[in-house]
Amino acid sequence: MANISYENASCIYENSDSLAVDSLNLNIEDGEFVVLVGPSGSGKSTALRMLAGLEDIDEGHIRIGGKDMVGVPSKDRDIAMVFQNYALYPNKTVGENMGFALKMRGVSADVRKKKVEEAAKLLDLTQFLDRKPAKLSGGQRQRVAMGRAIVREPQVFCMDEPLSNLDAKLRVQTRTQIAALQRKLGTTTVYVTHDQVEAMTMGDRVAVLKLGQLQQFASPTELYDRP
Ligand code: ADP
Ligand code: ADP
């Protein structure tokens, strides 16, 4: 079970005098797709990075499946992260990019190949497996970044503005694909965006942040009814 709970979780940056994330309380259910939305500087990325172990949980707790993440290094959390810049290895092929994390974990070449092929099929990337990222379009690169996350079969996906480098049309297409894929896999997902339409169309529930604090946490329908 990969339910997530933020319990009065706070983060403060060393050179700052205000909390980037201020006593955040959120209960995310196993398999849920939760979007963190809010203006720039509202603490979305920080809240996500605290979950992924990329920023400290300075106060409070974050639990995944009941297990406290305070002090647990990023590599020991069963989380795959998808970033807006994709961070693909330019000298590796699409297949190698997708399988790299498994290789590092000592997964055999046979199993890696099988998992990469399955993910490529889900993401419509089969024909690109032997190409280098530079030969792909932005949308295809974005799917490779997704593929790299899903081959690991993590407990949790953390996505930080994964569509912000795509043009408007592709963004609409891709958000539908990501939402459909998440529902198929059933992996608990926390997704950061500043785009309200993206939040309302993709999330099972949407957490609205402002100045590091939670303003609202509700389904899109509920948010439309009481904006
Ligand atoms: P968002 O993702 O909503 O744009 P962030 O989590 O990036 O918000 O930032 C929240 C607050 O923390 C902002 O005031 C931002 O300037 C500050 N902040 C973010 N990263 C750092 C950092 N590395 N050092 C100092 N302050 C930071
Ligand atoms: P984001 O989309 O994450 O909000 P930003 O453009 O706000 O991106 O920030 C880019 C990078 O700079 C991030 O790594 C963030 O942690 C860092 N950052 C943001 N605000 C500050 C700040 N006030 N001081 C230092 N670093 C910051």
mmCIF file of N, CA and C in Angstrom, residues 86 125 136-144 166 170 174 177:
data_model
loop_
_atom_site.group_PDB
_atom_site.id
_atom_site.type_symbol
_atom_site.label_atom_id
_atom_site.label_comp_id
_atom_site.label_asym_id
_atom_site.label_seq_id
_atom_site.Cartn_x
_atom_site.Cartn_y
_atom_site.Cartn_z
ATOM 1 N N TYR A 86 13.338 16.441 -18.465
ATOM 2 C CA TYR A 86 13.484 15.016 -18.823
ATOM 3 C C TYR A 86 14.782 14.383 -18.341
ATOM 4 N N LEU A 125 6.620 3.693 -28.008
ATOM 5 C CA LEU A 125 8.019 4.052 -28.254
ATOM 6 C C LEU A 125 8.827 2.916 -28.871
ATOM 7 N N LEU A 136 14.710 12.591 -31.276
ATOM 8 C CA LEU A 136 13.271 12.521 -30.958
ATOM 9 C C LEU A 136 12.654 13.907 -30.847
ATOM 10 N N SER A 137 11.339 13.940 -30.998
ATOM 11 C CA SER A 137 10.597 15.184 -30.760
ATOM 12 C C SER A 137 10.457 15.399 -29.255
ATOM 13 N N GLY A 138 10.015 16.587 -28.879
ATOM 14 C CA GLY A 138 9.820 16.887 -27.460
ATOM 15 C C GLY A 138 8.837 15.932 -26.800
ATOM 16 N N GLY A 139 7.752 15.637 -27.491
ATOM 17 C CA GLY A 139 6.736 14.744 -26.938
ATOM 18 C C GLY A 139 7.274 13.329 -26.748
ATOM 19 N N GLN A 140 8.091 12.889 -27.715
ATOM 20 C CA GLN A 140 8.682 11.550 -27.594
ATOM 21 C C GLN A 140 9.671 11.505 -26.436
ATOM 22 N N ARG A 141 10.443 12.559 -26.279
ATOM 23 C CA ARG A 141 11.391 12.606 -25.141
ATOM 24 C C ARG A 141 10.648 12.563 -23.810
ATOM 25 N N GLN A 142 9.548 13.266 -23.788
ATOM 26 C CA GLN A 142 8.745 13.269 -22.563
ATOM 27 C C GLN A 142 8.264 11.852 -22.253
ATOM 28 N N ARG A 143 7.885 11.114 -23.293
ATOM 29 C CA ARG A 143 7.423 9.737 -23.067
ATOM 30 C C ARG A 143 8.571 8.824 -22.626
ATOM 31 N N VAL A 144 9.780 9.102 -23.129
ATOM 32 C CA VAL A 144 10.933 8.309 -22.666
ATOM 33 C C VAL A 144 11.149 8.548 -21.158
ATOM 34 N N LEU A 166 6.448 21.324 -23.536
ATOM 35 C CA LEU A 166 5.745 20.929 -24.767
ATOM 36 C C LEU A 166 4.872 22.080 -25.256
ATOM 37 N N LEU A 170 0.379 19.571 -27.895
ATOM 38 C CA LEU A 170 0.980 18.341 -27.409
ATOM 39 C C LEU A 170 0.744 18.174 -25.908
ATOM 40 N N THR A 174 -0.757 14.919 -24.281
ATOM 41 C CA THR A 174 0.090 14.158 -23.373
ATOM 42 C C THR A 174 -0.529 14.063 -21.990
ATOM 43 N N GLN A 177 -2.756 11.182 -22.037
ATOM 44 C CA GLN A 177 -2.000 9.922 -22.033
ATOM 45 C C GLN A 177 -1.452 9.596 -20.643
#
